């Protein structure tokens, strides 16, 4: 996490494009409720890496990373219903879902903070892994 006092963001620091996805519940072909991820928007951000690690899970090596994503203020972003995709997605399935393509990084939202309390920028704590 950032330990220094909060410094005001400069719009020029937002130098990457990243996809913001939202979880939606839709009705499937057999009238069942299905959770799907769909692209909500593409936003400019600054990605600040914090740490990375590898773990042995279920007989294999899994890599994870933690980072901070700084974006312009958007109301309604929460850990339960949002995630970021660094890379590209493709539509699959019926009902369709925007799935990350191979080589993309999927960042799950851990927490959302409005550090300056002015509703200008959000700092989003994320944990992610590469999509294979």
Tab-separated table of N, CA, C and O in Angstrom:
chain	number	residue	atom	x	y	z
A	1	UNK	N	0.826	-1.179	0.000
A	1	UNK	CA	0.000	0.000	0.000
A	1	UNK	C	0.872	1.245	0.000
A	1	UNK	O	2.001	1.222	0.449
A	2	UNK	N	0.313	2.318	-0.443
A	2	UNK	CA	1.035	3.567	-0.455
A	2	UNK	C	1.146	4.088	0.971
A	2	UNK	O	0.144	4.266	1.652
A	3	UNK	N	2.378	4.313	1.434
A	3	UNK	CA	2.574	4.772	2.807
A	3	UNK	C	2.742	6.279	2.888
A	3	UNK	O	2.566	6.859	3.942
A	4	UNK	N	3.128	6.922	1.801
A	4	UNK	CA	3.305	8.372	1.798
A	4	UNK	C	1.943	9.058	1.864
A	4	UNK	O	0.930	8.473	1.500
A	5	UNK	N	1.912	10.298	2.332
A	5	UNK	CA	0.639	11.031	2.325
A	5	UNK	C	0.087	11.120	0.914
A	5	UNK	O	0.834	11.092	-0.058
A	6	UNK	N	-1.211	11.259	0.823
A	6	UNK	CA	-1.852	11.308	-0.493
A	6	UNK	C	-1.381	12.525	-1.261
A	6	UNK	O	-1.385	13.636	-0.757
A	7	UNK	N	-0.947	12.286	-2.489
A	7	UNK	CA	-0.566	13.363	-3.397
A	7	UNK	C	-1.636	13.487	-4.458
A	7	UNK	O	-2.104	12.495	-4.991
A	8	UNK	N	-1.992	14.685	-4.771
A	8	UNK	CA	-3.022	14.920	-5.767
A	8	UNK	C	-2.610	14.300	-7.102
A	8	UNK	O	-1.472	14.412	-7.525
A	9	UNK	N	-3.548	13.656	-7.751
A	9	UNK	CA	-3.299	13.032	-9.049
A	9	UNK	C	-3.185	14.101	-10.131
A	9	UNK	O	-3.831	15.138	-10.056
A	10	UNK	N	-2.392	13.798	-11.123
A	10	UNK	CA	-2.353	14.621	-12.329
A	10	UNK	C	-2.968	13.793	-13.439
A	10	UNK	O	-2.695	12.610	-13.566
A	11	UNK	N	-3.806	14.393	-14.242
A	11	UNK	CA	-4.502	13.661	-15.289
A	11	UNK	C	-3.525	12.991	-16.248
A	11	UNK	O	-3.788	11.932	-16.785
A	12	UNK	N	-2.329	13.564	-16.415
A	12	UNK	CA	-1.323	12.969	-17.296
A	12	UNK	C	-0.747	11.665	-16.773
A	12	UNK	O	-0.141	10.902	-17.519
A	13	UNK	N	-0.921	11.382	-15.485
A	13	UNK	CA	-0.436	10.122	-14.917
A	13	UNK	C	-1.310	8.937	-15.309
A	13	UNK	O	-0.895	7.794	-15.183
A	14	UNK	N	-2.526	9.185	-15.728
A	14	UNK	CA	-3.425	8.106	-16.145
A	14	UNK	C	-3.040	7.732	-17.571
A	14	UNK	O	-3.539	8.282	-18.532
A	15	UNK	N	-2.118	6.769	-17.700
A	15	UNK	CA	-1.480	6.504	-18.988
A	15	UNK	C	-1.781	5.132	-19.572
A	15	UNK	O	-1.152	4.722	-20.530
A	16	UNK	N	-2.727	4.386	-19.003
A	16	UNK	CA	-3.090	3.067	-19.526
A	16	UNK	C	-4.591	2.981	-19.706
A	16	UNK	O	-5.354	3.567	-18.966
A	17	UNK	N	-4.996	2.157	-20.687
A	17	UNK	CA	-6.417	1.855	-20.869
A	17	UNK	C	-6.669	0.485	-20.260
A	17	UNK	O	-5.889	-0.447	-20.456
A	18	UNK	N	-7.761	0.375	-19.519
A	18	UNK	CA	-8.097	-0.884	-18.865
A	18	UNK	C	-9.611	-1.059	-18.935
A	18	UNK	O	-10.357	-0.077	-18.904
A	19	UNK	N	-10.065	-2.298	-19.078
A	19	UNK	CA	-11.506	-2.580	-19.175
A	19	UNK	C	-12.095	-2.754	-17.778
A	19	UNK	O	-11.543	-3.473	-16.948
A	20	UNK	N	-13.212	-2.107	-17.529
A	20	UNK	CA	-13.959	-2.285	-16.292
A	20	UNK	C	-15.125	-3.210	-16.608
A	20	UNK	O	-15.911	-2.936	-17.514
A	21	UNK	N	-15.198	-4.334	-15.890
A	21	UNK	CA	-16.288	-5.281	-16.109
A	21	UNK	C	-17.220	-5.306	-14.913
A	21	UNK	O	-16.796	-5.087	-13.777
A	22	UNK	N	-18.485	-5.603	-15.181
A	22	UNK	CA	-19.493	-5.689	-14.137
A	22	UNK	C	-20.161	-7.055	-14.181
A	22	UNK	O	-20.457	-7.574	-15.256
A	23	UNK	N	-20.397	-7.619	-12.995
A	23	UNK	CA	-21.110	-8.902	-12.897
A	23	UNK	C	-22.607	-8.631	-13.057
A	23	UNK	O	-23.156	-7.724	-12.441
A	24	UNK	N	-23.238	-9.425	-13.909
A	24	UNK	CA	-24.685	-9.297	-14.123
A	24	UNK	C	-25.331	-10.663	-13.968
A	24	UNK	O	-24.718	-11.680	-14.276
A	25	UNK	N	-26.551	-10.677	-13.514
A	25	UNK	CA	-27.334	-11.908	-13.425
A	25	UNK	C	-28.368	-11.852	-14.544
A	25	UNK	O	-29.171	-10.923	-14.613
A	26	UNK	N	-28.310	-12.846	-15.441
A	26	UNK	CA	-29.215	-12.888	-16.587
A	26	UNK	C	-29.989	-14.199	-16.573
A	26	UNK	O	-29.607	-15.156	-15.907
A	27	UNK	N	-31.068	-14.225	-17.327
A	27	UNK	CA	-31.869	-15.436	-17.440
A	27	UNK	C	-31.373	-16.255	-18.617
A	27	UNK	O	-31.260	-15.748	-19.735
A	28	UNK	N	-31.040	-17.525	-18.361
A	28	UNK	CA	-30.513	-18.416	-19.389
A	28	UNK	C	-31.603	-19.003	-20.262
A	28	UNK	O	-32.799	-18.729	-20.078
A	29	UNK	N	-31.225	-19.866	-21.220
A	29	UNK	CA	-32.195	-20.449	-22.154
A	29	UNK	C	-33.227	-21.363	-21.487
A	29	UNK	O	-34.299	-21.593	-22.035
A	30	UNK	N	-32.907	-21.871	-20.296
A	30	UNK	CA	-33.853	-22.748	-19.594
A	30	UNK	C	-34.447	-22.057	-18.380
A	30	UNK	O	-34.826	-22.687	-17.411
A	31	UNK	N	-34.519	-20.720	-18.425
A	31	UNK	CA	-35.094	-19.888	-17.371
A	31	UNK	C	-34.315	-19.924	-16.056
A	31	UNK	O	-34.859	-19.644	-15.008
A	32	UNK	N	-33.034	-20.287	-16.109
A	32	UNK	CA	-32.206	-20.303	-14.907
A	32	UNK	C	-31.438	-18.980	-14.800
A	32	UNK	O	-31.230	-18.295	-15.795
A	33	UNK	N	-31.032	-18.633	-13.590
A	33	UNK	CA	-30.260	-17.414	-13.357
A	33	UNK	C	-28.777	-17.726	-13.534
A	33	UNK	O	-28.247	-18.634	-12.908
A	34	UNK	N	-28.098	-16.972	-14.401
A	34	UNK	CA	-26.687	-17.183	-14.698
A	34	UNK	C	-25.930	-15.891	-14.423
A	34	UNK	O	-26.369	-14.821	-14.841
A	35	UNK	N	-24.788	-16.004	-13.709
A	35	UNK	CA	-23.932	-14.844	-13.488
A	35	UNK	C	-22.922	-14.755	-14.624
A	35	UNK	O	-22.237	-15.723	-14.916
A	36	UNK	N	-22.851	-13.585	-15.259
A	36	UNK	CA	-21.902	-13.363	-16.352
A	36	UNK	C	-21.164	-12.044	-16.102
A	36	UNK	O	-21.647	-11.176	-15.379
A	37	UNK	N	-19.970	-11.916	-16.692
A	37	UNK	CA	-19.195	-10.683	-16.631
A	37	UNK	C	-19.294	-9.992	-17.982
A	37	UNK	O	-19.039	-10.609	-19.015
A	38	UNK	N	-19.661	-8.717	-17.955
A	38	UNK	CA	-19.783	-7.954	-19.193
A	38	UNK	C	-18.997	-6.657	-19.081
A	38	UNK	O	-18.927	-6.051	-18.007
A	39	UNK	N	-18.416	-6.238	-20.214
A	39	UNK	CA	-17.668	-4.990	-20.239
A	39	UNK	C	-18.598	-3.820	-19.968
A	39	UNK	O	-19.630	-3.677	-20.606
A	40	UNK	N	-18.210	-2.988	-19.004
A	40	UNK	CA	-18.993	-1.793	-18.689
A	40	UNK	C	-18.412	-0.590	-19.415
A	40	UNK	O	-19.140	0.195	-20.007
A	41	UNK	N	-17.086	-0.442	-19.344
A	41	UNK	CA	-16.437	0.676	-20.036
A	41	UNK	C	-14.933	0.447	-20.078
A	41	UNK	O	-14.404	-0.423	-19.401
A	42	UNK	N	-14.278	1.254	-20.891
A	42	UNK	CA	-12.822	1.251	-20.947
A	42	UNK	C	-12.378	2.579	-20.349
A	42	UNK	O	-12.838	3.638	-20.771
A	43	UNK	N	-11.514	2.525	-19.326
A	43	UNK	CA	-11.141	3.739	-18.602
A	43	UNK	C	-9.626	3.937	-18.628
A	43	UNK	O	-8.863	2.992	-18.775
A	44	UNK	N	-9.217	5.196	-18.477
A	44	UNK	CA	-7.802	5.515	-18.323
A	44	UNK	C	-7.424	5.285	-16.870
A	44	UNK	O	-8.199	5.586	-15.959
A	45	UNK	N	-6.232	4.734	-16.633
A	45	UNK	CA	-5.808	4.452	-15.271
A	45	UNK	C	-4.292	4.566	-15.137
A	45	UNK	O	-3.566	4.660	-16.123
A	46	UNK	N	-3.851	4.566	-13.899
A	46	UNK	CA	-2.435	4.405	-13.570
A	46	UNK	C	-2.355	3.156	-12.719
A	46	UNK	O	-3.053	3.029	-11.708
A	47	UNK	N	-1.548	2.190	-13.128
A	47	UNK	CA	-1.405	0.926	-12.427
A	47	UNK	C	-0.119	0.974	-11.614
A	47	UNK	O	0.958	1.146	-12.162
A	48	UNK	N	-0.250	0.829	-10.296
A	48	UNK	CA	0.889	0.894	-9.389
A	48	UNK	C	1.103	-0.490	-8.772
A	48	UNK	O	0.381	-0.879	-7.856
A	49	UNK	N	2.079	-1.262	-9.269
A	49	UNK	CA	2.312	-2.604	-8.730
A	49	UNK	C	2.771	-2.538	-7.271
A	49	UNK	O	3.557	-1.665	-6.902
A	50	UNK	N	2.273	-3.474	-6.455
A	50	UNK	CA	2.674	-3.529	-5.050
A	50	UNK	C	3.575	-4.727	-4.773
A	50	UNK	O	4.669	-4.583	-4.267
A	51	UNK	N	3.091	-5.933	-5.087
A	51	UNK	CA	3.910	-7.125	-4.871
A	51	UNK	C	3.388	-8.267	-5.727
A	51	UNK	O	2.251	-8.261	-6.176
A	52	UNK	N	4.241	-9.245	-5.939
A	52	UNK	CA	3.849	-10.436	-6.684
A	52	UNK	C	4.368	-11.655	-5.953
A	52	UNK	O	5.333	-11.587	-5.202
A	53	UNK	N	3.709	-12.786	-6.151
A	53	UNK	CA	4.134	-14.015	-5.484
A	53	UNK	C	3.689	-15.227	-6.282
A	53	UNK	O	2.788	-15.151	-7.114
A	54	UNK	N	4.346	-16.337	-6.027
A	54	UNK	CA	3.972	-17.613	-6.622
A	54	UNK	C	3.662	-18.578	-5.500
A	54	UNK	O	4.348	-18.601	-4.486
A	55	UNK	N	2.638	-19.409	-5.683
A	55	UNK	CA	2.236	-20.379	-4.670
A	55	UNK	C	1.998	-21.727	-5.321
A	55	UNK	O	1.613	-21.808	-6.484
A	56	UNK	N	2.193	-22.780	-4.536
A	56	UNK	CA	1.838	-24.116	-4.977
A	56	UNK	C	0.406	-24.384	-4.557
A	56	UNK	O	0.086	-24.390	-3.376
A	57	UNK	N	-0.469	-24.580	-5.532
A	57	UNK	CA	-1.876	-24.835	-5.261
A	57	UNK	C	-2.316	-26.011	-6.112
A	57	UNK	O	-2.148	-25.997	-7.331
A	58	UNK	N	-2.873	-27.017	-5.475
A	58	UNK	CA	-3.413	-28.191	-6.178
A	58	UNK	C	-2.393	-28.793	-7.141
A	58	UNK	O	-2.709	-29.141	-8.266
A	59	UNK	N	-1.161	-28.923	-6.686
A	59	UNK	CA	-0.132	-29.576	-7.488
A	59	UNK	C	0.465	-28.722	-8.579
A	59	UNK	O	1.218	-29.214	-9.404
A	60	UNK	N	0.149	-27.448	-8.627
A	60	UNK	CA	0.695	-26.567	-9.658
A	60	UNK	C	1.108	-25.231	-9.070
A	60	UNK	O	0.803	-24.915	-7.926
A	61	UNK	N	1.806	-24.453	-9.852
A	61	UNK	CA	2.252	-23.138	-9.409
A	61	UNK	C	1.250	-22.089	-9.887
A	61	UNK	O	0.864	-22.062	-11.051
A	62	UNK	N	0.813	-21.234	-8.964
A	62	UNK	CA	-0.111	-20.154	-9.286
A	62	UNK	C	0.569	-18.828	-8.966
A	62	UNK	O	1.120	-18.664	-7.886
A	63	UNK	N	0.543	-17.896	-9.914
A	63	UNK	CA	1.131	-16.582	-9.657
A	63	UNK	C	0.026	-15.568	-9.423
A	63	UNK	O	-1.013	-15.595	-10.067
A	64	UNK	N	0.232	-14.718	-8.436
A	64	UNK	CA	-0.725	-13.655	-8.141
A	64	UNK	C	0.048	-12.362	-7.926
A	64	UNK	O	1.233	-12.373	-7.627
A	65	UNK	N	-0.635	-11.263	-8.080
A	65	UNK	CA	-0.014	-9.952	-7.901
A	65	UNK	C	-1.015	-9.035	-7.214
A	65	UNK	O	-2.221	-9.228	-7.305
A	66	UNK	N	-0.504	-8.043	-6.509
A	66	UNK	CA	-1.323	-7.000	-5.897
A	66	UNK	C	-0.916	-5.683	-6.513
A	66	UNK	O	0.258	-5.456	-6.826
A	67	UNK	N	-1.882	-4.790	-6.694
A	67	UNK	CA	-1.590	-3.491	-7.299
A	67	UNK	C	-2.650	-2.484	-6.857
A	67	UNK	O	-3.680	-2.847	-6.288
A	68	UNK	N	-2.360	-1.225	-7.130
A	68	UNK	CA	-3.334	-0.158	-6.969
A	68	UNK	C	-3.671	0.373	-8.348
A	68	UNK	O	-2.776	0.602	-9.163
A	69	UNK	N	-4.949	0.531	-8.616
A	69	UNK	CA	-5.403	1.111	-9.877
A	69	UNK	C	-6.004	2.466	-9.545
A	69	UNK	O	-6.950	2.555	-8.750
A	70	UNK	N	-5.459	3.520	-10.122
A	70	UNK	CA	-5.948	4.880	-9.902
A	70	UNK	C	-6.762	5.286	-11.129
A	70	UNK	O	-6.252	5.234	-12.249
A	71	UNK	N	-8.029	5.656	-10.917
A	71	UNK	CA	-8.914	6.053	-12.015
A	71	UNK	C	-9.673	7.314	-11.624
A	71	UNK	O	-9.703	7.696	-10.460
A	72	UNK	N	-10.287	7.959	-12.632
A	72	UNK	CA	-11.183	9.068	-12.342
A	72	UNK	C	-12.373	8.529	-11.559
A	72	UNK	O	-12.761	7.384	-11.709
A	73	UNK	N	-12.979	9.376	-10.729
A	73	UNK	CA	-14.085	8.939	-9.871
A	73	UNK	C	-15.241	8.386	-10.692
A	73	UNK	O	-15.626	8.961	-11.704
A	74	UNK	N	-15.747	7.245	-10.269
A	74	UNK	CA	-16.940	6.620	-10.845
A	74	UNK	C	-17.774	6.115	-9.684
A	74	UNK	O	-17.289	5.328	-8.885
A	75	UNK	N	-19.021	6.507	-9.579
A	75	UNK	CA	-19.853	6.001	-8.482
A	75	UNK	C	-20.225	4.541	-8.717
A	75	UNK	O	-20.334	4.090	-9.849
A	76	UNK	N	-20.378	3.801	-7.632
A	76	UNK	CA	-20.923	2.451	-7.718
A	76	UNK	C	-19.938	1.318	-7.892
A	76	UNK	O	-20.347	0.165	-7.965
A	77	UNK	N	-18.636	1.570	-7.960
A	77	UNK	CA	-17.681	0.465	-8.090
A	77	UNK	C	-17.549	-0.211	-6.730
A	77	UNK	O	-17.317	0.446	-5.720
A	78	UNK	N	-17.728	-1.531	-6.706
A	78	UNK	CA	-17.602	-2.271	-5.456
A	78	UNK	C	-16.947	-3.633	-5.701
A	78	UNK	O	-16.967	-4.140	-6.819
A	79	UNK	N	-16.344	-4.227	-4.660
A	79	UNK	CA	-15.619	-5.487	-4.828
A	79	UNK	C	-16.483	-6.664	-5.283
A	79	UNK	O	-15.993	-7.563	-5.956
A	80	UNK	N	-17.756	-6.671	-4.935
A	80	UNK	CA	-18.601	-7.811	-5.265
A	80	UNK	C	-18.981	-7.855	-6.743
A	80	UNK	O	-19.175	-8.936	-7.301
A	81	UNK	N	-19.088	-6.703	-7.386
A	81	UNK	CA	-19.658	-6.660	-8.731
A	81	UNK	C	-18.735	-6.141	-9.826
A	81	UNK	O	-19.174	-5.989	-10.964
A	82	UNK	N	-17.487	-5.827	-9.524
A	82	UNK	CA	-16.606	-5.251	-10.540
A	82	UNK	C	-15.234	-5.926	-10.553
A	82	UNK	O	-14.773	-6.424	-9.537
A	83	UNK	N	-14.602	-5.894	-11.729
A	83	UNK	CA	-13.213	-6.316	-11.887
A	83	UNK	C	-12.637	-5.579	-13.091
A	83	UNK	O	-13.375	-4.998	-13.890
A	84	UNK	N	-11.316	-5.587	-13.196
A	84	UNK	CA	-10.623	-4.940	-14.301
A	84	UNK	C	-9.934	-5.995	-15.150
A	84	UNK	O	-9.449	-7.000	-14.626
A	85	UNK	N	-9.878	-5.762	-16.460
A	85	UNK	CA	-9.157	-6.632	-17.387
A	85	UNK	C	-8.111	-5.780	-18.089
A	85	UNK	O	-8.448	-4.786	-18.732
A	86	UNK	N	-6.855	-6.179	-17.942
A	86	UNK	CA	-5.772	-5.514	-18.661
A	86	UNK	C	-5.462	-6.387	-19.864
A	86	UNK	O	-4.870	-7.447	-19.743
A	87	UNK	N	-5.916	-5.977	-21.016
A	87	UNK	CA	-5.791	-6.776	-22.235
A	87	UNK	C	-7.095	-6.703	-23.012
A	87	UNK	O	-7.773	-5.684	-23.006
A	88	UNK	N	-7.458	-7.814	-23.654
A	88	UNK	CA	-8.666	-7.826	-24.478
A	88	UNK	C	-9.634	-8.907	-24.007
A	88	UNK	O	-9.270	-9.803	-23.262
A	89	UNK	N	-10.888	-8.789	-24.466
A	89	UNK	CA	-11.912	-9.790	-24.152
A	89	UNK	C	-12.581	-10.226	-25.445
A	89	UNK	O	-12.469	-9.564	-26.479
A	90	UNK	N	-13.280	-11.359	-25.361
A	90	UNK	CA	-14.082	-11.810	-26.500
A	90	UNK	C	-15.418	-12.309	-25.975
A	90	UNK	O	-15.499	-12.832	-24.864
A	91	UNK	N	-16.461	-12.126	-26.774
A	91	UNK	CA	-17.793	-12.556	-26.359
A	91	UNK	C	-17.955	-14.036	-26.626
A	91	UNK	O	-17.657	-14.520	-27.722
A	92	UNK	N	-18.426	-14.767	-25.602
A	92	UNK	CA	-18.635	-16.202	-25.718
A	92	UNK	C	-19.934	-16.579	-25.032
A	92	UNK	O	-20.345	-15.958	-24.066
A	93	UNK	N	-20.538	-17.665	-25.511
A	93	UNK	CA	-21.677	-18.257	-24.837
A	93	UNK	C	-23.014	-17.639	-25.152
A	93	UNK	O	-23.129	-16.640	-25.838
A	94	UNK	N	-24.049	-18.310	-24.640
A	94	UNK	CA	-25.411	-17.838	-24.764
A	94	UNK	C	-26.077	-18.027	-23.411
A	94	UNK	O	-26.283	-19.161	-23.014
A	95	UNK	N	-26.369	-17.023	-22.634
A	95	UNK	CA	-26.185	-15.605	-22.939
A	95	UNK	C	-24.701	-15.248	-22.955
A	95	UNK	O	-23.898	-15.875	-22.271
A	96	UNK	N	-24.357	-14.251	-23.774
A	96	UNK	CA	-22.950	-13.944	-23.977
A	96	UNK	C	-22.283	-13.403	-22.710
A	96	UNK	O	-22.915	-12.826	-21.851
A	97	UNK	N	-20.982	-13.640	-22.643
A	97	UNK	CA	-20.142	-13.138	-21.562
A	97	UNK	C	-18.845	-12.635	-22.181
A	97	UNK	O	-18.340	-13.245	-23.122
A	98	UNK	N	-18.317	-11.522	-21.697
A	98	UNK	CA	-17.040	-10.997	-22.179
A	98	UNK	C	-15.919	-11.665	-21.391
A	98	UNK	O	-15.658	-11.294	-20.252
A	99	UNK	N	-15.272	-12.670	-21.990
A	99	UNK	CA	-14.214	-13.415	-21.308
A	99	UNK	C	-12.847	-12.870	-21.705
A	99	UNK	O	-12.614	-12.567	-22.871
A	100	UNK	N	-11.914	-12.769	-20.728
A	100	UNK	CA	-10.570	-12.299	-21.063
A	100	UNK	C	-9.863	-13.275	-21.987
A	100	UNK	O	-10.011	-14.491	-21.848
A	101	UNK	N	-9.111	-12.752	-22.942
A	101	UNK	CA	-8.362	-13.610	-23.857
A	101	UNK	C	-7.048	-14.025	-23.204
A	101	UNK	O	-6.611	-13.439	-22.210
A	102	UNK	N	-6.420	-15.031	-23.777
A	102	UNK	CA	-5.146	-15.526	-23.277
A	102	UNK	C	-4.109	-14.399	-23.305
A	102	UNK	O	-4.026	-13.645	-24.266
A	103	UNK	N	-3.341	-14.279	-22.234
A	103	UNK	CA	-2.340	-13.228	-22.145
A	103	UNK	C	-2.822	-11.975	-21.434
A	103	UNK	O	-2.032	-11.104	-21.115
A	104	UNK	N	-4.119	-11.890	-21.180
A	104	UNK	CA	-4.663	-10.746	-20.443
A	104	UNK	C	-4.468	-10.966	-18.948
A	104	UNK	O	-4.248	-12.078	-18.500
A	105	UNK	N	-4.560	-9.898	-18.181
A	105	UNK	CA	-4.492	-9.995	-16.720
A	105	UNK	C	-5.840	-9.592	-16.151
A	105	UNK	O	-6.390	-8.562	-16.514
A	106	UNK	N	-6.376	-10.449	-15.277
A	106	UNK	CA	-7.660	-10.195	-14.647
A	106	UNK	C	-7.396	-9.692	-13.225
A	106	UNK	O	-6.742	-10.372	-12.441
A	107	UNK	N	-7.862	-8.489	-12.923
A	107	UNK	CA	-7.668	-7.865	-11.615
A	107	UNK	C	-8.994	-7.851	-10.861
A	107	UNK	O	-9.926	-7.163	-11.269
A	108	UNK	N	-9.092	-8.596	-9.764
A	108	UNK	CA	-10.289	-8.597	-8.927
A	108	UNK	C	-10.209	-7.453	-7.922
A	108	UNK	O	-9.179	-7.246	-7.279
A	109	UNK	N	-11.295	-6.726	-7.758
A	109	UNK	CA	-11.335	-5.577	-6.853
A	109	UNK	C	-11.378	-6.078	-5.410
A	109	UNK	O	-12.220	-6.893	-5.049
A	110	UNK	N	-10.452	-5.573	-4.584
A	110	UNK	CA	-10.396	-5.912	-3.162
A	110	UNK	C	-11.042	-4.802	-2.335
A	110	UNK	O	-11.842	-5.067	-1.448
A	111	UNK	N	-10.691	-3.555	-2.630
A	111	UNK	CA	-11.302	-2.418	-1.932
A	111	UNK	C	-11.250	-1.179	-2.815
A	111	UNK	O	-10.441	-1.097	-3.742
A	112	UNK	N	-12.119	-0.234	-2.520
A	112	UNK	CA	-12.205	1.020	-3.286
A	112	UNK	C	-12.125	2.172	-2.290
A	112	UNK	O	-12.845	2.185	-1.295
A	113	UNK	N	-11.217	3.128	-2.575
A	113	UNK	CA	-11.036	4.260	-1.669
A	113	UNK	C	-11.080	5.574	-2.436
A	113	UNK	O	-10.512	5.677	-3.513
A	114	UNK	N	-11.750	6.546	-1.856
A	114	UNK	CA	-11.799	7.902	-2.383
A	114	UNK	C	-10.867	8.728	-1.496
A	114	UNK	O	-11.294	9.367	-0.549
A	115	UNK	N	-9.560	8.699	-1.794
A	115	UNK	CA	-8.556	9.224	-0.878
A	115	UNK	C	-8.647	10.719	-0.633
A	115	UNK	O	-8.414	11.180	0.473
A	116	UNK	N	-8.966	11.493	-1.634
A	116	UNK	CA	-8.991	12.941	-1.420
A	116	UNK	C	-10.359	13.451	-0.957
A	116	UNK	O	-10.510	14.625	-0.668
A	117	UNK	N	-11.346	12.556	-0.893
A	117	UNK	CA	-12.703	12.900	-0.439
A	117	UNK	C	-13.346	14.017	-1.257
A	117	UNK	O	-14.234	14.686	-0.794
A	118	UNK	N	-12.863	14.199	-2.484
A	118	UNK	CA	-13.427	15.235	-3.340
A	118	UNK	C	-14.176	14.647	-4.518
A	118	UNK	O	-14.605	15.377	-5.401
A	119	UNK	N	-14.271	13.321	-4.580
A	119	UNK	CA	-14.936	12.621	-5.672
A	119	UNK	C	-14.277	12.951	-7.018
A	119	UNK	O	-14.948	13.115	-8.026
A	120	UNK	N	-12.950	13.065	-6.996
A	120	UNK	CA	-12.207	13.338	-8.219
A	120	UNK	C	-11.544	12.066	-8.738
A	120	UNK	O	-11.582	11.783	-9.931
A	121	UNK	N	-10.934	11.289	-7.842
A	121	UNK	CA	-10.229	10.065	-8.216
A	121	UNK	C	-10.563	8.953	-7.245
A	121	UNK	O	-10.908	9.199	-6.096
A	122	UNK	N	-10.435	7.710	-7.729
A	122	UNK	CA	-10.565	6.529	-6.883
A	122	UNK	C	-9.258	5.766	-6.908
A	122	UNK	O	-8.596	5.679	-7.943
A	123	UNK	N	-8.894	5.184	-5.773
A	123	UNK	CA	-7.784	4.256	-5.697
A	123	UNK	C	-8.384	2.894	-5.399
A	123	UNK	O	-9.044	2.713	-4.377
A	124	UNK	N	-8.186	1.964	-6.311
A	124	UNK	CA	-8.779	0.642	-6.214
A	124	UNK	C	-7.672	-0.368	-5.932
A	124	UNK	O	-6.736	-0.498	-6.710
A	125	UNK	N	-7.773	-1.069	-4.795
A	125	UNK	CA	-6.826	-2.115	-4.445
A	125	UNK	C	-7.271	-3.391	-5.163
A	125	UNK	O	-8.427	-3.802	-5.013
A	126	UNK	N	-6.391	-3.992	-5.956
A	126	UNK	CA	-6.756	-5.153	-6.763
A	126	UNK	C	-5.766	-6.298	-6.558
A	126	UNK	O	-4.614	-6.084	-6.198
A	127	UNK	N	-6.243	-7.510	-6.788
A	127	UNK	CA	-5.408	-8.708	-6.794
A	127	UNK	C	-5.675	-9.412	-8.119
A	127	UNK	O	-6.826	-9.550	-8.539
A	128	UNK	N	-4.617	-9.845	-8.778
A	128	UNK	CA	-4.830	-10.417	-10.109
A	128	UNK	C	-3.886	-11.515	-10.475
A	128	UNK	O	-2.912	-11.791	-9.785
A	129	UNK	N	-4.209	-12.138	-11.584
A	129	UNK	CA	-3.386	-13.205	-12.146
A	129	UNK	C	-3.568	-13.210	-13.651
A	129	UNK	O	-4.598	-12.760	-14.172
A	130	UNK	N	-2.575	-13.733	-14.346
A	130	UNK	CA	-2.655	-13.826	-15.801
A	130	UNK	C	-3.640	-14.889	-16.214
A	130	UNK	O	-3.805	-15.901	-15.547
A	131	UNK	N	-4.314	-14.651	-17.324
A	131	UNK	CA	-5.268	-15.618	-17.881
A	131	UNK	C	-4.510	-16.497	-18.863
A	131	UNK	O	-3.825	-15.993	-19.753
A	132	UNK	N	-4.622	-17.803	-18.691
A	132	UNK	CA	-3.913	-18.701	-19.624
A	132	UNK	C	-4.873	-19.369	-20.583
A	132	UNK	O	-6.057	-19.325	-20.458
